[in-house]
Amino acid sequence: MISGAEIMAECLKNENVQIAFGYPGAAICPFLDYLYRSPIKNVLVREEQNAAHEASGYARASGKPGVCVATSGPGATNLITGIATAYMDSIPLIVITGQVSSELLGRDVFQEADITGACEPFTKHSYLVKSAADLPRIFKEAFHIASTGRPGPVLIDVPVDIQAEEVPEFVYPQKANIIGYKPRTTGHAMQIKKALSAMAEAKRPVLVCGGGVVLAGARDELVAFAQNSGIPVVSTMMGIGVVPMNSPLYLGMIGMHGHKNANRAMHEADLIILCGARVGDRAVSAPEQMGEKATIIHIDIDPAEIGKNVTAHIPIVGDIRLVLRDFIEQSAVSVPKEWIDAVLRYKKEFVPGGEPDNSSGFVEPRSFMRVLSSLMEEDAILTADVGQNQIWAARNFNVKEGRFLTSGGLGTMGYALPAAIGAKLAKPRRQVLCICGDGSFQMAMCELGTLCQNSVNIKIIVMQNDRLGMVKEIQDNKYGSRYAMTLLQGNPDFVKIAEAYGIPAALATSNEEAERLAREMFTSDRAFILVCRVNPDAPTI
Amino acid sequence: MKYTLSILVENQPGVLSKVSGLFSRRGFNIDSLAVGITEDPAISRITIVVNGDEYIVEQVEKQLNKLIPVIKVKVLQPGMFISCELSLIKVNCQTKQRAEIMKIVELMHAQIVDVATTSLTIQLTDNDEHTQTLISLLKPYGIKEIVRAGTLAIEKGPTTARKQNS
Ligand SMILES: Cc1ncc(C[n+]2csc(CCOP(=O)(O)OP(=O)(O)O)c2C)c(N)n1
């Protein structure tokens, strides 16, 4: 005989899970007991939301679904922001929650929450398990659903009595077979032909690289296609890092906080090839006008993305990697020289903001991002929080062979620190740098405990402006500088906070100091917190 | 414009709320909804009538297809399907009006399913238009209660909205 709890641990082993992030409670204890006895590393977080973010950082760095675990009721509800964050960015997660005993379901007993119901809009799929015998099938399906098609979080809610229930044997299914779920991966041949002829005719084509390219592992293909065809590339925030920023035809990030030259190229294009980009409102402010000026080719694994925000002239449903391979094989695109000359000129005209002002007593954030990227290894992973710090990083950090992880869809403050911990645990040999604002850092500061407990060597930059900078900037522009709820008075001494955890830390109040301390930071093999004092009036762009 | 969607789903708890949740989350109102099992007891069919434009219907169809327990979604083409709805109508009826009402019921191919001294309950299985006609004919007598099931729809001819083989 084998218990449901043991089956759950066995399923994870069968899926080659190496690490689970979580927080305990009585309703998940049976499972945790087997998880503890398994070879899977358990990471105790300090608040459940961060378990989901850590699993998300892990998933994004490793390319495998991240696993997080919580108890019933408040444990499960604390996960919701993390689940929604992953859902919006299409990150594969397996979320395991304990639930009250089956016979008590629906009676509002202690620590009961209808978590499958609450997470309905934020999960790709969810299960409320009714029998231990269903667990192997459910886990097999969950991993399949989370990691195929358009990836996303899958929730498995397991009542505590089902974890204790004994069944005769454990057999892990070879394959998941779900009648209604058969994602299409190869692009339609006719549509590919149409797309290629549109590219051959185009005078001013632009490739838009979105987060879908990262998720599809289609980075090499995208770079190869861009190089072969000579089509200039712009990226959304989620697509940053796919094309090394120093490549000649990379123009930068589009959108509200994007680079002027990238937006300009988009605006003048007569053909826009959207690759795994969902045309979010931050990336494209007037999607309805986009199709008036240009022919639009939209490639996405999720058919529901096509036509959602922008009407595509040539829709292609499929795995970007396979579609781009088809493009590479069949294309003979030659981009008119005038267009190339024009975009290169725009690029030359572009002046990155933020020249170091050495007298001010502050670190200039934009130039400091450029310094940081020059000091780091080519394949370093960068995480950024939400706010000015995110835009400073997205616009100025030069991502080469590495990755840029941020909460692009939901825009969740408090994401960067836990995501960095997850990413480092997935890729221990790569440098991981986490950039936060003082507001967002405080939303996840408790994870310094998790960091210490697991000796995670990440480097944390706190951009301290004693403001919720991005909102403060909105208040300056629109609300007569009335700083309602944006002044972070009562900020602690972050260096002392770090000391309290035994983490080396330092404060930088000038560009030179910041650069010197950053150099020092990267030579150490321990975590480090570098607090940078930033002018509260420093602009985002 | 009204659109009729025929949706095949796995017969599991929670599926109906997933399906209806998709509509409410986007602020689309469901005009009518009917669910029942099909020739295969593991599979249910949901028929939904929604009022909207082409964009809304296309979005709903695509979003429905994303739900894991949804097997197939078909938007039925106007004029190409038969639809009907079951209605129970309780109407005031004094003894002297009984013959009159019975005449209307007969003309409309409805049935009387319950008779009491001061009321009659009428059952009708027909499309929305005829149901509306019957209701308006009965209105002068004083309608006490109407209970309507959602619309059911099936394609004309040999075509089916079933899942393909398997
Ligand atoms: C959980 C959450 N709450 C509120 C917001 C709204 N918001 C967006 S940016 C921002 C300010 C961020 O301040 P800080 O982290 O100090 O970074 P800065 O903008 O100063 O770099 C806020 C409050 C959010 N994105 N996430």
XYZ file of C-alpha atoms and ligand atoms in Angstrom:
733
model
C 0.000 0.000 0.000
C 1.104 3.549 -0.691
C -0.342 6.810 0.594
C -1.447 9.775 -1.468
C 1.321 11.873 0.094
C 3.969 9.375 -0.923
C 2.513 9.196 -4.420
C 2.786 12.993 -4.701
C 6.482 12.872 -3.838
C 7.000 9.949 -6.225
C 5.308 11.880 -9.030
C 7.684 14.791 -8.526
C 10.633 12.407 -8.593
C 9.340 10.912 -11.814
C 9.141 14.380 -13.304
C 12.748 14.958 -12.343
C 11.911 17.768 -9.974
C 15.003 18.863 -8.091
C 13.684 21.587 -5.863
C 10.432 22.702 -4.268
C 9.758 26.074 -2.668
C 7.200 26.260 0.079
C 5.809 26.952 3.484
C 4.241 24.371 5.775
C 0.963 23.929 7.605
C -1.004 21.022 9.010
C -2.941 20.430 5.793
C 0.203 19.752 3.768
C 2.264 17.950 6.437
C 1.698 14.409 5.104
C 3.154 15.409 1.718
C 5.992 17.456 3.196
C 7.024 14.460 5.247
C 7.623 12.458 2.066
C 9.157 15.405 0.268
C 11.654 15.680 3.130
C 12.584 12.041 2.741
C 12.953 12.367 -1.038
C 16.079 13.619 -2.819
C 14.197 16.806 -3.761
C 15.643 19.930 -2.128
C 13.125 21.714 0.089
C 13.392 25.467 0.308
C 11.509 27.134 3.128
C 10.471 30.607 2.045
C 9.379 33.341 4.447
C 5.998 34.068 2.879
C 4.060 31.992 0.356
C 3.854 34.605 -2.404
C 7.619 34.304 -2.629
C 7.416 30.540 -3.017
C 5.579 31.126 -6.279
C 8.033 33.869 -7.341
C 11.038 31.698 -6.465
C 9.546 28.814 -8.433
C 8.957 31.290 -11.258
C 12.578 32.496 -11.243
C 13.666 28.875 -11.142
C 11.417 27.991 -14.084
C 12.578 30.923 -16.169
C 16.242 30.200 -15.563
C 16.012 26.411 -15.958
C 13.308 26.097 -18.611
C 11.561 23.493 -16.440
C 8.350 23.951 -14.450
C 8.949 25.404 -10.987
C 7.281 23.708 -8.049
C 5.826 25.477 -5.031
C 3.905 24.186 -2.050
C 1.650 25.733 0.579
C -0.842 24.725 3.187
C -4.600 25.241 2.978
C -6.450 28.520 3.562
C -4.110 31.469 4.194
C -1.113 29.591 2.834
C -2.941 29.016 -0.406
C -4.391 32.536 -0.648
C -0.949 34.066 -0.048
C 0.164 32.273 -3.205
C -2.391 33.986 -5.410
C -0.326 37.040 -6.400
C 2.557 34.744 -7.264
C 0.320 32.500 -9.337
C -1.231 35.449 -11.163
C 2.236 36.903 -11.808
C 3.331 33.626 -13.407
C 0.103 33.350 -15.375
C 0.479 36.787 -16.931
C 4.031 35.998 -18.040
C 3.206 32.406 -19.094
C 5.624 30.793 -16.652
C 5.174 27.058 -16.042
C 4.490 26.349 -12.360
C 3.170 23.366 -10.475
C 1.411 24.720 -7.417
C 0.594 22.160 -4.741
C -1.710 23.178 -1.921
C -3.055 21.272 1.032
C -6.795 21.389 1.592
C -9.056 20.583 4.521
C -10.383 17.064 4.741
C -12.736 16.123 1.869
C -15.782 15.561 4.063
C -15.413 19.090 5.448
C -15.171 20.831 2.072
C -17.579 23.714 1.749
C -18.288 24.034 5.463
C -15.950 26.964 6.123
C -13.959 24.992 8.642
C -10.666 26.276 10.046
C -8.246 27.227 7.242
C -10.536 26.328 4.402
C -10.357 28.404 1.225
C -11.739 27.496 -2.169
C -8.382 28.000 -3.802
C -9.181 26.314 -7.119
C -12.158 28.665 -7.377
C -10.168 31.711 -6.304
C -7.415 31.006 -8.815
C -9.716 30.205 -11.722
C -8.736 33.280 -13.740
C -5.018 32.885 -12.999
C -4.302 29.241 -13.665
C -3.984 27.409 -16.925
C -5.799 24.556 -15.220
C -6.517 23.352 -11.703
C -7.424 20.153 -9.890
C -9.212 19.467 -6.646
C -8.172 15.891 -5.953
C -10.947 13.527 -4.885
C -9.080 10.244 -4.635
C -5.457 9.243 -4.090
C -5.760 6.878 -7.037
C -6.170 9.897 -9.356
C -2.918 11.528 -8.244
C -0.503 9.946 -10.749
C -2.731 10.869 -13.695
C -3.287 14.368 -12.331
C 0.417 15.043 -11.787
C 1.274 13.713 -15.243
C -1.392 15.937 -16.779
C -0.389 18.928 -14.676
C 3.251 18.836 -15.791
C 2.155 18.310 -19.387
C -0.273 21.237 -19.296
C 2.102 23.575 -17.443
C 4.991 23.083 -19.829
C 3.432 22.647 -23.270
C 1.537 24.972 -25.573
C 1.473 28.365 -23.940
C 3.025 27.541 -20.569
C 1.385 28.565 -17.310
C 0.654 27.689 -13.701
C -1.323 24.565 -12.818
C -2.770 24.172 -9.344
C -3.255 20.848 -7.564
C -5.292 21.134 -4.366
C -5.082 17.989 -2.260
C -7.302 17.463 0.803
C -5.349 16.190 3.774
C -7.352 12.948 3.981
C -6.487 12.196 0.344
C -2.811 12.644 1.234
C -3.335 10.007 3.931
C -5.480 7.687 1.808
C -3.794 4.426 0.916
C -4.049 2.776 -2.482
C -2.560 -0.572 -3.551
C 0.149 0.612 -5.911
C 1.844 3.490 -7.645
C 2.199 3.500 -11.399
C 3.248 6.710 -13.083
C 1.621 7.073 -16.493
C 3.901 7.334 -19.519
C 1.861 10.004 -21.197
C -0.876 12.460 -20.493
C -3.892 12.095 -22.698
C -6.344 14.941 -22.452
C -8.960 14.929 -25.190
C -9.507 18.649 -25.265
C -5.832 19.659 -25.067
C -3.667 19.138 -28.117
C -1.644 22.307 -28.726
C -0.673 22.873 -32.322
C 3.065 23.312 -32.785
C 3.811 23.445 -36.498
C 2.815 26.542 -38.386
C 0.416 26.179 -41.288
C 2.454 25.776 -44.484
C 0.248 28.116 -46.523
C 0.477 30.841 -43.898
C 4.239 30.478 -43.768
C 4.367 30.913 -47.538
C 2.201 34.010 -47.321
C 4.393 35.413 -44.566
C 7.532 34.823 -46.594
C 6.159 36.524 -49.652
C 5.049 39.485 -47.530
C 8.616 39.685 -46.226
C 10.030 39.528 -49.723
C 7.822 42.433 -50.778
C 8.292 44.565 -47.693
C 10.278 47.765 -47.942
C 10.539 48.449 -44.208
C 10.141 45.242 -42.203
C 10.599 44.969 -38.430
C 10.762 41.863 -36.236
C 9.176 42.238 -32.811
C 10.584 39.804 -30.316
C 8.340 39.022 -27.328
C 8.518 36.814 -24.262
C 7.135 33.911 -26.277
C 10.481 33.594 -28.027
C 12.172 33.019 -24.672
C 9.520 30.532 -23.576
C 9.798 28.593 -26.819
C 13.580 28.392 -26.437
C 13.736 29.977 -29.880
C 16.518 32.390 -29.155
C 19.046 30.847 -31.557
C 16.428 30.652 -34.283
C 15.397 34.260 -33.867
C 18.961 35.499 -33.926
C 19.745 33.316 -36.937
C 16.673 34.486 -38.824
C 17.383 38.134 -38.051
C 20.964 37.732 -39.180
C 20.119 35.827 -42.361
C 17.332 38.128 -43.383
C 18.811 41.383 -42.132
C 15.444 42.443 -40.719
C 15.906 44.892 -37.823
C 14.716 43.650 -34.432
C 12.919 45.428 -31.622
C 11.842 43.747 -28.423
C 9.158 44.014 -25.808
C 10.211 44.092 -22.169
C 9.640 40.355 -21.953
C 11.746 39.780 -25.046
C 14.798 41.609 -23.733
C 17.959 39.570 -23.954
C 16.861 37.310 -26.815
C 18.913 39.299 -29.247
C 22.188 40.429 -27.693
C 21.881 44.178 -27.295
C 25.171 44.780 -29.027
C 24.002 43.137 -32.267
C 24.052 45.654 -35.112
C 20.392 45.366 -36.092
C 18.959 45.346 -32.577
C 17.140 48.606 -31.977
C 15.997 48.241 -28.376
C 12.776 48.034 -26.436
C 9.468 49.341 -27.759
C 6.583 50.865 -25.886
C 5.679 53.460 -23.328
C 9.060 53.126 -21.611
C 10.890 51.988 -24.682
C 13.687 53.396 -26.795
C 12.827 56.194 -29.161
C 14.611 54.620 -32.118
C 12.842 51.292 -31.614
C 9.448 52.979 -31.449
C 10.294 55.060 -34.465
C 11.217 52.007 -36.524
C 7.934 50.338 -35.498
C 6.045 53.429 -36.471
C 7.578 53.617 -39.923
C 7.496 49.925 -40.689
C 5.372 48.562 -43.532
C 5.648 44.989 -42.236
C 5.586 44.015 -38.574
C 6.403 40.443 -37.636
C 5.191 39.796 -34.105
C 6.983 36.801 -32.604
C 5.479 35.591 -29.343
C 4.416 39.093 -28.416
C 0.951 39.623 -27.024
C 0.737 43.284 -27.970
C 0.270 44.399 -24.377
C -0.723 48.011 -23.820
C 2.681 48.939 -22.398
C 4.378 47.742 -25.563
C 1.892 49.063 -28.105
C -0.315 51.922 -27.015
C -2.575 52.054 -30.069
C -2.745 48.531 -31.474
C -5.733 49.407 -33.647
C -3.614 51.865 -35.621
C -0.778 49.440 -36.117
C -2.476 47.477 -38.863
C -3.466 50.589 -40.803
C 0.096 51.388 -41.715
C 1.708 48.004 -41.858
C 1.006 44.430 -42.784
C 1.028 42.351 -39.629
C 2.287 38.811 -39.316
C 1.465 37.425 -35.891
C 3.073 34.208 -34.701
C 1.922 32.706 -31.409
C 1.428 29.267 -29.900
C -1.808 30.483 -28.314
C -4.512 30.997 -30.961
C -6.394 33.255 -28.554
C -3.584 35.821 -28.682
C -4.051 36.308 -32.379
C -6.695 38.917 -33.044
C -7.046 39.736 -29.346
C -5.396 43.150 -29.363
C -4.406 43.607 -32.968
C -5.880 42.210 -36.156
C -3.255 40.178 -37.961
C -3.187 40.018 -41.742
C -1.201 36.807 -41.646
C -1.808 34.813 -38.459
C 0.417 31.822 -37.772
C -0.430 29.540 -34.872
C 2.542 27.481 -33.818
C 5.719 27.052 -31.850
C 7.918 30.059 -32.694
C 10.940 27.833 -32.841
C 9.470 25.632 -35.545
C 7.996 28.557 -37.458
C 11.307 30.422 -37.436
C 13.068 27.294 -38.637
C 10.656 27.175 -41.546
C 11.388 30.827 -42.231
C 15.123 30.230 -42.164
C 14.871 27.273 -44.526
C 12.615 28.919 -47.027
C 13.378 32.587 -46.967
C 15.385 34.639 -49.346
C 14.579 38.021 -47.899
C 16.677 40.993 -48.748
C 15.854 44.116 -46.851
C 16.244 47.334 -48.898
C 19.417 49.135 -48.035
C 17.613 52.445 -47.485
C 15.696 50.938 -44.580
C 18.769 49.480 -42.964
C 20.546 52.797 -43.363
C 17.594 54.603 -41.844
C 17.328 52.411 -38.734
C 21.073 52.506 -38.212
C 20.893 56.271 -38.390
C 18.081 56.348 -35.808
C 20.180 54.158 -33.615
C 23.152 56.469 -33.900
C 21.020 59.482 -33.107
C 19.797 57.819 -29.920
C 21.334 59.228 -26.766
C 20.998 57.083 -23.681
C 19.773 59.199 -20.793
C 21.583 59.909 -17.591
C 25.056 61.306 -17.662
C 26.939 60.897 -14.410
C 26.717 64.010 -12.273
C 29.560 63.578 -9.849
C 28.806 66.416 -7.497
C 25.347 65.484 -6.368
C 25.788 62.931 -3.577
C 23.680 60.483 -5.511
C 24.210 57.558 -7.828
C 22.874 58.301 -11.310
C 20.721 55.238 -11.935
C 20.756 55.031 -15.724
C 24.490 55.319 -16.195
C 25.019 53.016 -13.234
C 23.001 50.288 -14.988
C 25.395 50.554 -17.910
C 28.366 50.329 -15.547
C 26.877 47.254 -13.885
C 26.363 45.462 -17.172
C 29.929 46.182 -18.202
C 31.195 44.618 -14.978
C 29.188 41.410 -15.247
C 29.733 38.180 -17.091
C 28.175 37.830 -20.534
C 25.660 35.204 -19.423
C 24.634 36.850 -16.162
C 20.984 36.712 -15.161
C 19.388 39.998 -14.192
C 16.137 40.352 -12.295
C 14.405 43.673 -11.892
C 11.482 44.674 -9.739
C 8.735 47.066 -10.728
C 8.969 50.813 -10.861
C 11.648 53.187 -12.040
C 14.279 50.619 -11.137
C 12.751 48.214 -13.664
C 12.791 50.737 -16.476
C 16.289 51.932 -15.632
C 17.403 48.332 -15.888
C 15.353 47.433 -18.961
C 16.536 50.448 -20.931
C 20.152 50.645 -19.884
C 21.380 47.244 -18.828
C 23.154 45.603 -21.702
C 21.903 41.996 -21.705
C 24.267 39.938 -23.829
C 24.127 36.168 -23.488
C 22.156 36.357 -20.263
C 18.559 36.740 -19.244
C 16.340 39.508 -17.991
C 13.609 38.421 -15.572
C 10.918 40.788 -14.456
C 7.196 40.769 -13.840
C 6.188 42.194 -17.195
C 2.529 41.256 -17.283
C 1.126 41.771 -13.809
C 3.853 44.213 -12.772
C 4.236 42.730 -9.312
C 6.463 44.599 -6.878
C 8.502 42.258 -4.735
C 9.253 39.905 -7.621
C 12.944 40.537 -8.208
C 14.444 39.220 -4.975
C 12.624 35.878 -4.816
C 12.934 35.402 -8.591
C 16.689 35.966 -8.292
C 16.920 33.367 -5.516
C 15.024 30.873 -7.689
C 17.166 31.648 -10.722
C 20.410 31.228 -8.785
C 19.282 27.893 -7.377
C 18.526 26.783 -10.942
C 21.827 28.059 -12.366
C 24.312 28.122 -9.490
C 27.271 28.862 -11.724
C 25.824 31.957 -13.357
C 26.007 35.422 -11.889
C 22.631 36.633 -10.700
C 21.972 40.299 -10.067
C 18.769 41.604 -8.532
C 17.729 45.222 -8.942
C 15.068 46.634 -6.626
C 13.591 49.912 -5.588
C 13.440 50.608 -1.868
C 9.675 50.074 -1.997
C 9.740 46.801 -3.875
C 12.696 45.486 -1.859
C 10.659 45.935 1.303
C 7.841 43.908 -0.161
C 10.099 40.869 -0.312
C 12.790 41.699 2.238
C 11.820 38.752 4.404
C 13.344 36.483 1.733
C 16.799 37.503 2.945
C 16.141 34.769 5.491
C 15.606 32.227 2.719
C 18.733 33.528 1.009
C 20.825 33.032 4.150
C 19.411 29.648 5.003
C 20.336 28.380 1.549
C 23.561 30.386 1.104
C 22.345 31.837 -2.161
C 25.027 33.988 -3.726
C 23.112 36.724 -5.465
C 23.984 40.387 -5.684
C 21.258 42.793 -4.708
C 21.109 46.441 -5.675
C 18.639 48.602 -3.770
C 18.002 51.914 -5.512
C 17.067 54.012 -2.517
C 15.177 57.196 -3.311
C 12.951 57.060 -0.216
C 10.003 57.292 -2.563
C 7.753 54.997 -4.509
C 9.526 56.609 -7.382
C 7.442 55.687 -10.345
C 4.184 56.720 -8.708
C 5.804 59.860 -7.349
C 6.766 60.747 -10.910
C 3.122 60.351 -11.974
C 2.123 62.625 -9.101
C 4.678 65.196 -10.283
C 3.300 65.069 -13.793
C -0.410 64.829 -13.123
C -1.315 65.534 -9.523
C 0.458 68.759 -8.650
C 3.260 66.981 -6.766
C 0.899 65.991 -3.978
C 2.689 62.915 -2.728
C -0.199 60.834 -1.481
C 1.156 57.597 -0.047
C 4.442 57.719 -1.928
C 6.925 58.966 0.657
C 8.790 56.115 2.286
C 9.481 57.844 5.572
C 10.643 55.368 8.152
C 12.857 53.506 5.736
C 15.347 51.443 7.704
C 19.090 51.563 7.274
C 19.293 48.814 4.645
C 22.971 48.198 5.296
C 22.134 47.457 8.921
C 19.284 45.211 7.851
C 21.798 43.280 5.765
C 24.177 43.166 8.720
C 21.436 41.755 10.895
C 21.205 38.851 8.466
C 24.979 38.585 8.255
C 24.999 39.642 4.615
C 27.855 41.921 3.500
C 26.522 45.279 2.365
C 27.550 48.826 1.542
C 26.059 52.203 0.756
C 27.058 54.188 -2.322
C 26.396 57.900 -2.558
C 28.286 58.744 -5.731
C 28.909 57.173 -9.114
C 32.544 56.441 -8.389
C 31.713 54.867 -5.085
C 28.968 52.789 -6.692
C 31.316 51.547 -9.379
C 34.060 50.708 -6.905
C 31.674 48.869 -4.596
C 30.091 47.022 -7.518
C 33.532 45.773 -8.589
C 34.153 44.605 -5.041
C 30.751 42.989 -4.891
C 31.362 40.875 -7.983
C 34.649 39.523 -6.670
C 33.054 38.114 -3.542
C 31.549 34.644 -3.566
C 28.822 35.553 -1.124
C 25.613 37.470 -1.399
C 26.003 41.214 -1.258
C 23.635 44.128 -0.900
C 24.630 47.387 -2.490
C 22.401 50.259 -1.485
C 22.577 53.172 -3.909
C 21.305 56.554 -2.891
C 19.302 57.954 -5.781
C 18.012 61.455 -6.328
C 14.253 61.332 -5.663
C 13.744 63.473 -8.750
C 15.753 61.259 -11.079
C 13.636 60.664 -14.186
C 12.600 57.215 -15.409
C 13.613 57.797 -18.998
C -26.755 39.967 -32.677
C -27.374 36.660 -30.952
C -24.916 33.818 -31.364
C -25.508 30.214 -30.378
C -22.474 28.267 -29.193
C -22.408 24.527 -28.825
C -19.663 23.414 -26.446
C -18.581 19.863 -25.670
C -16.856 19.499 -22.308
C -15.568 16.737 -20.100
C -18.199 15.905 -17.521
C -16.259 17.124 -14.433
C -17.103 19.249 -11.431
C -16.297 22.903 -11.897
C -16.417 22.946 -15.671
C -19.588 24.973 -15.853
C -18.140 27.647 -13.593
C -14.973 27.734 -15.698
C -17.033 28.227 -18.834
C -19.402 30.803 -17.408
C -16.505 32.528 -15.617
C -14.960 33.264 -18.992
C -17.986 35.258 -19.986
C -18.386 37.154 -16.730
C -14.686 38.035 -16.482
C -14.942 39.853 -19.789
C -18.225 41.446 -18.951
C -20.223 39.512 -21.555
C -23.751 38.607 -20.585
C -25.048 35.118 -21.235
C -28.595 35.198 -22.606
C -29.234 31.557 -22.062
C -27.356 28.506 -20.943
C -28.329 24.829 -20.981
C -26.275 21.812 -19.950
C -26.817 18.095 -20.161
C -24.914 14.910 -20.784
C -24.494 13.574 -24.293
C -24.536 10.130 -25.881
C -21.228 9.624 -24.037
C -21.805 10.001 -20.273
C -18.240 11.272 -19.761
C -19.044 14.245 -21.957
C -21.549 17.050 -21.480
C -22.823 19.612 -23.899
C -23.303 23.225 -22.967
C -25.411 25.393 -25.247
C -24.903 29.097 -24.736
C -26.696 31.964 -26.397
C -24.752 35.199 -26.166
C -25.499 38.642 -27.422
C -22.553 40.367 -28.984
C -20.569 41.217 -32.061
C -18.267 39.106 -34.144
C -15.176 40.135 -32.172
C -16.730 39.102 -28.877
C -17.806 35.759 -30.233
C -14.414 35.066 -31.758
C -12.720 35.946 -28.477
C -15.086 33.809 -26.458
C -14.625 30.896 -28.816
C -10.833 31.117 -28.601
C -10.825 31.535 -24.840
C -13.214 28.608 -24.445
C -10.908 26.469 -26.533
C -8.103 27.255 -24.099
C -9.934 25.637 -21.188
C -8.480 22.195 -20.689
C -11.825 20.333 -20.154
C -13.326 21.912 -23.259
C -13.270 19.423 -26.104
C -14.906 21.360 -28.878
C -16.564 24.693 -29.471
C -18.806 25.360 -32.431
C -20.548 28.596 -33.254
C -23.763 27.492 -34.970
C -24.514 29.272 -38.221
C -27.813 31.180 -38.401
C -30.463 29.233 -40.296
C -28.447 26.048 -40.127
C -29.728 24.726 -36.831
C -32.913 23.872 -34.985
C -33.364 25.311 -31.538
C -35.958 24.959 -28.872
C -36.557 25.733 -25.283
C -38.800 24.258 -22.611
C -41.051 26.717 -20.772
C -43.500 26.304 -17.931
C -46.017 29.125 -17.619
C -48.425 29.482 -14.734
C -51.329 31.735 -15.639
C -54.361 33.022 -13.711
C -57.491 31.296 -14.891
C -61.030 31.550 -13.570
C -63.366 28.718 -14.524
C -65.143 30.745 -17.176
C -61.832 31.542 -18.935
C -60.660 27.967 -19.102
C -62.008 27.140 -22.576
C -60.560 30.331 -23.995
C -57.084 29.605 -22.675
C -57.288 25.981 -23.745
C -57.948 27.195 -27.270
C -54.797 29.327 -27.256
C -52.787 26.440 -25.834
C -54.059 24.162 -28.574
C -53.304 26.676 -31.316
C -49.759 27.148 -30.043
C -49.114 23.398 -29.765
C -48.532 23.703 -26.073
C -49.820 21.434 -23.305
C -51.661 21.942 -20.078
C -49.757 20.133 -17.351
C -51.586 21.292 -14.234
C -55.086 22.540 -13.601
C -56.297 24.272 -10.450
C -59.392 26.314 -9.637
C -57.722 29.631 -10.240
C -54.733 28.729 -12.385
C -53.423 26.679 -15.267
C -49.839 25.598 -15.884
C -48.808 25.330 -19.487
C -45.790 23.591 -20.936
C -44.310 24.620 -24.251
C -41.369 23.256 -26.154
C -40.548 25.593 -28.998
C -38.173 28.242 -30.193
C -37.782 31.627 -28.600
C -40.099 33.415 -31.029
C -43.060 31.090 -30.461
C -42.470 31.101 -26.741
C -42.668 34.902 -26.777
C -45.909 34.727 -28.779
C -47.527 32.351 -26.302
C -46.444 34.531 -23.402
C -47.934 37.620 -24.998
C -51.205 35.795 -25.718
C -51.434 34.697 -22.080
C -50.450 38.029 -20.611
C -53.984 39.506 -20.512
C -55.054 36.730 -18.111
C -52.271 37.533 -15.686
C -49.103 35.486 -15.670
C -48.149 34.243 -12.200
C -44.801 32.663 -12.977
C -42.611 31.702 -15.902
C -39.850 29.116 -15.749
C -37.753 28.755 -18.877
C -34.932 26.322 -19.511
C -32.096 27.517 -21.686
C -32.069 27.118 -25.427
C -31.046 23.791 -26.886
C -29.713 23.707 -30.414
C -28.753 21.068 -32.913
C -27.552 21.406 -36.467
C -29.864 20.614 -39.368
C -29.127 17.621 -41.561
C -26.480 14.983 -40.895
C -23.805 17.451 -39.642
C -22.923 17.183 -35.954
C -21.096 19.348 -33.474
C -19.613 16.221 -31.944
C -15.936 15.650 -31.320
C -14.286 13.994 -34.293
C -13.749 10.238 -33.885
C -12.148 8.839 -30.703
C 2.246 44.891 -5.500
C 2.234 46.194 -6.175
N 1.652 47.258 -5.575
C 1.618 48.460 -6.184
C 2.165 48.636 -7.410
C 2.096 49.998 -8.092
N 3.454 50.552 -8.281
C 4.075 50.485 -9.472
S 5.606 51.153 -9.410
C 5.447 51.558 -7.790
C 6.559 52.254 -7.047
C 7.752 51.408 -6.895
O 8.604 51.998 -5.937
P 10.037 51.436 -5.648
O 9.993 49.971 -5.504
O 10.642 52.195 -4.538
O 10.796 51.689 -7.008
P 11.148 53.045 -7.770
O 10.005 53.357 -8.697
O 11.367 54.094 -6.738
O 12.379 52.647 -8.515
C 4.195 51.171 -7.316
C 3.716 51.419 -5.949
C 2.760 47.504 -8.007
N 3.294 47.546 -9.221
N 2.792 46.304 -7.370
